[in-house]
mmCIF file of C-alpha atoms in Angstrom:
data_model
loop_
_atom_site.group_PDB
_atom_site.id
_atom_site.type_symbol
_atom_site.label_atom_id
_atom_site.label_comp_id
_atom_site.label_asym_id
_atom_site.label_seq_id
_atom_site.Cartn_x
_atom_site.Cartn_y
_atom_site.Cartn_z
ATOM 1 C CA MET A 1 186.599 36.868 67.534
ATOM 2 C CA ARG A 2 186.705 39.189 64.880
ATOM 3 C CA SER A 3 184.056 37.558 62.806
ATOM 4 C CA VAL A 4 181.767 37.840 65.362
ATOM 5 C CA GLN A 5 182.869 41.501 66.392
ATOM 6 C CA CYS A 6 182.424 42.267 62.506
ATOM 7 C CA HIS A 7 178.905 40.303 62.374
ATOM 8 C CA GLN A 8 177.608 41.685 65.215
ATOM 9 C CA CYS A 9 178.216 45.399 63.892
ATOM 10 C CA MET A 10 176.595 44.368 60.118
ATOM 11 C CA GLU A 11 173.201 43.535 61.832
ATOM 12 C CA GLU A 12 173.083 46.803 64.131
ATOM 13 C CA GLY A 13 173.618 48.634 60.980
ATOM 14 C CA ALA A 14 170.845 46.981 59.009
ATOM 15 C CA PHE A 15 168.197 45.388 60.940
ATOM 16 C CA ARG A 16 168.615 48.772 63.781
ATOM 17 C CA GLY A 17 170.071 51.206 62.062
ATOM 18 C CA LEU A 18 169.428 51.073 58.359
ATOM 19 C CA PHE A 19 165.451 49.086 58.935
ATOM 20 C CA ILE A 20 164.633 51.101 61.179
ATOM 21 C CA GLN A 21 165.791 54.300 59.639
ATOM 22 C CA THR A 22 164.139 53.904 56.741
ATOM 23 C CA PHE A 23 161.006 52.139 57.962
ATOM 24 C CA SER A 24 160.348 55.258 60.731
ATOM 25 C CA ALA A 25 160.691 57.794 57.373
ATOM 26 C CA THR A 26 156.627 56.205 56.912
ATOM 27 C CA LYS A 27 156.055 54.492 59.990
ATOM 28 C CA PRO A 28 155.732 54.805 64.160
ATOM 29 C CA PHE A 29 158.955 53.937 65.094
ATOM 30 C CA MET A 30 157.096 50.610 67.391
ATOM 31 C CA THR A 31 155.757 49.755 63.679
ATOM 32 C CA ALA A 32 159.495 50.290 62.388
ATOM 33 C CA ASN A 33 161.165 48.347 65.213
ATOM 34 C CA PHE A 34 158.473 44.943 64.608
ATOM 35 C CA ILE A 35 159.195 44.882 60.835
ATOM 36 C CA ALA A 36 163.109 45.628 61.689
ATOM 37 C CA ALA A 37 162.341 42.226 64.023
ATOM 38 C CA PHE A 38 161.010 40.116 62.378
ATOM 39 C CA LEU A 39 163.116 40.326 59.459
ATOM 40 C CA PHE A 40 166.245 40.449 62.509
ATOM 41 C CA GLY A 41 163.750 36.590 62.986
ATOM 42 C CA VAL A 42 164.347 35.133 59.999
ATOM 43 C CA TRP A 43 167.621 36.070 59.215
ATOM 44 C CA HIS A 44 168.456 33.760 62.327
ATOM 45 C CA ILE A 45 166.217 30.535 60.854
ATOM 46 C CA VAL A 46 169.613 29.661 59.304
ATOM 47 C CA MET A 47 171.122 28.377 62.202
ATOM 48 C CA PRO A 48 168.567 25.741 62.963
ATOM 49 C CA LEU A 49 168.453 25.247 58.733
ATOM 50 C CA ARG A 50 172.235 24.523 58.491
ATOM 51 C CA SER A 51 171.779 21.188 61.226
ATOM 52 C CA TYR A 52 168.844 19.798 59.162
ATOM 53 C CA VAL A 53 171.264 20.207 56.080
ATOM 54 C CA ASN A 54 173.896 18.563 57.375
ATOM 55 C CA GLY A 55 171.828 15.948 59.222
ATOM 56 C CA GLU A 56 172.224 17.376 62.667
ATOM 57 C CA MET A 57 168.094 17.286 63.292
ATOM 58 C CA SER A 58 165.070 15.799 61.788
ATOM 59 C CA PHE A 59 162.783 18.464 59.426
ATOM 60 C CA ALA A 60 160.097 18.579 62.456
ATOM 61 C CA ALA A 61 163.471 19.360 64.663
ATOM 62 C CA MET A 62 164.724 21.941 61.579
ATOM 63 C CA VAL A 63 160.735 23.664 61.719
ATOM 64 C CA LEU A 64 160.481 23.976 65.195
ATOM 65 C CA MET A 65 164.084 25.982 65.399
ATOM 66 C CA SER A 66 163.359 27.690 63.252
ATOM 67 C CA VAL A 67 159.993 29.489 64.412
ATOM 68 C CA GLY A 68 162.170 29.771 67.753
ATOM 69 C CA TYR A 69 164.799 31.454 65.886
ATOM 70 C CA ILE A 70 162.501 34.080 64.584
ATOM 71 C CA ILE A 71 160.166 34.005 68.253
ATOM 72 C CA LEU A 72 164.012 34.322 69.591
ATOM 73 C CA ALA A 73 165.501 37.102 67.464
ATOM 74 C CA GLY A 74 162.876 39.283 66.677
ATOM 75 C CA ILE A 75 162.779 39.309 70.283
ATOM 76 C CA MET A 76 166.299 40.529 71.226
ATOM 77 C CA GLY A 77 165.624 42.673 67.783
ATOM 78 C CA ILE A 78 162.630 44.623 69.761
ATOM 79 C CA LYS A 79 165.449 44.910 72.611
ATOM 80 C CA TRP A 80 168.052 46.630 70.918
ATOM 81 C CA GLY A 81 165.507 49.115 68.984
ATOM 82 C CA LEU A 82 164.496 49.648 72.075
ATOM 83 C CA LEU A 83 168.378 50.162 72.870
ATOM 84 C CA TYR A 84 168.698 52.839 69.833
ATOM 85 C CA ARG A 85 165.460 54.692 70.580
ATOM 86 C CA MET A 86 166.637 54.572 73.912
ATOM 87 C CA THR A 87 170.274 55.768 73.831
ATOM 88 C CA GLY A 88 170.031 56.949 69.826
ATOM 89 C CA ASN A 89 173.613 55.280 68.939
ATOM 90 C CA LEU A 90 173.998 51.208 68.050
ATOM 91 C CA TRP A 91 176.830 51.088 70.720
ATOM 92 C CA VAL A 92 174.684 49.776 73.086
ATOM 93 C CA GLY A 93 172.360 46.956 71.769
ATOM 94 C CA LEU A 94 175.827 46.423 69.236
ATOM 95 C CA GLY A 95 177.722 45.780 73.198
ATOM 96 C CA ASP A 96 174.184 43.770 74.519
ATOM 97 C CA HIS A 97 174.905 42.041 70.695
ATOM 98 C CA LEU A 98 178.056 40.947 70.931
ATOM 99 C CA PHE A 99 178.277 39.846 74.825
ATOM 100 C CA ASN A 100 174.934 37.383 73.965
ATOM 101 C CA ASN A 101 176.381 36.261 71.306
ATOM 102 C CA THR A 102 180.005 35.610 72.886
ATOM 103 C CA VAL A 103 178.882 33.779 75.824
ATOM 104 C CA ALA A 104 175.366 33.473 75.920
ATOM 105 C CA THR A 105 175.588 31.621 72.661
ATOM 106 C CA ASN A 106 179.269 30.303 72.416
ATOM 107 C CA MET A 107 180.807 29.886 75.417
ATOM 108 C CA LEU A 108 177.419 27.988 76.559
ATOM 109 C CA HIS A 109 177.590 26.072 73.629
ATOM 110 C CA VAL A 110 177.371 22.486 74.804
ATOM 111 C CA VAL A 111 177.433 18.890 71.952
ATOM 112 C CA SER A 112 174.718 16.769 72.297
ATOM 113 C CA SER A 113 175.202 12.773 71.305
ATOM 114 C CA THR A 114 173.638 14.561 67.948
ATOM 115 C CA GLY A 115 175.905 16.625 67.208
ATOM 116 C CA ALA A 116 173.082 19.242 67.502
ATOM 117 C CA ASP A 117 172.502 21.474 70.236
ATOM 118 C CA GLU A 118 168.574 21.035 70.890
ATOM 119 C CA LEU A 119 168.268 23.297 74.637
ATOM 120 C CA GLN A 120 171.576 25.602 73.253
ATOM 121 C CA ILE A 121 166.895 28.000 72.573
ATOM 122 C CA VAL A 122 166.202 27.719 75.286
ATOM 123 C CA ARG A 123 169.158 28.812 78.258
ATOM 124 C CA ILE A 124 169.577 31.994 75.116
ATOM 125 C CA MET A 125 164.912 32.268 75.617
ATOM 126 C CA ALA A 126 165.413 32.682 79.258
ATOM 127 C CA ALA A 127 168.761 35.305 79.456
ATOM 128 C CA GLN A 128 167.078 37.363 76.245
ATOM 129 C CA LEU A 129 163.647 36.851 77.688
ATOM 130 C CA ILE A 130 164.809 38.699 81.375
ATOM 131 C CA SER A 131 167.071 40.929 79.663
ATOM 132 C CA PHE A 132 164.623 42.099 77.229
ATOM 133 C CA ALA A 133 161.659 42.559 80.412
ATOM 134 C CA PHE A 134 164.347 44.966 82.077
ATOM 135 C CA VAL A 135 165.351 46.983 78.742
ATOM 136 C CA LEU A 136 161.190 47.204 78.299
ATOM 137 C CA ALA A 137 160.417 48.713 82.413
ATOM 138 C CA ILE A 138 163.435 51.118 81.510
ATOM 139 C CA TYR A 139 162.129 51.847 77.863
ATOM 140 C CA ILE A 140 159.010 52.331 80.230
ATOM 141 C CA CYS A 141 159.592 54.274 82.850
ATOM 142 C CA ARG A 142 161.801 56.857 80.772
ATOM 143 C CA ASN A 143 157.983 57.598 77.875
ATOM 144 C CA ARG A 144 156.629 57.687 81.809
ATOM 145 C CA LYS A 145 158.361 60.376 83.094
ATOM 146 C CA SER A 146 158.450 62.417 79.965
ATOM 147 C CA CYS A 147 155.155 62.232 79.100
ATOM 148 C CA VAL A 148 154.539 63.799 82.855
ATOM 149 C CA GLN A 149 156.973 66.534 82.088
ATOM 150 C CA ILE A 150 155.254 67.289 79.207
ATOM 151 C CA GLU A 151 151.800 67.209 80.553
ATOM 152 C CA GLU A 152 153.772 69.327 83.469
ATOM 153 C CA ILE A 153 155.019 71.940 80.056
ATOM 154 C CA GLU A 154 151.619 71.552 79.142
ATOM 155 C CA GLU A 155 150.076 72.911 83.007
ATOM 156 C CA LYS A 156 151.957 75.733 82.989
#
């Protein structure tokens, strides 16, 4: 469990803390968030690559899973970046990341007759899309309220 916690701390610190801060110095937040999220997605292709190297999946399945992980981890990275932007700290995203990796990924892991969990990405994708939609709705709502408040101040 401690290695899982350290792993999330490293990822949040690097991808949301360091990369978003670094890219935000020269780019708008959303651009910086998308770049960090893409890099976070690429970081995660090691899982299907490992399964391919170990003979647990075919090359075609590895490529498909790699694309899926880039998209999935990218969506999760965008969500955690939005949480970082809304709260001003990494703790909320870190908590969600820990919950995802502990519950959605590890506790719901199923091994098939081939040794690989072919449907793991589907379960995680469904949970993350629902979670992403929720966080995005809150982010949009907060930004609209900010815009309305700015307009009211400008009118006075």
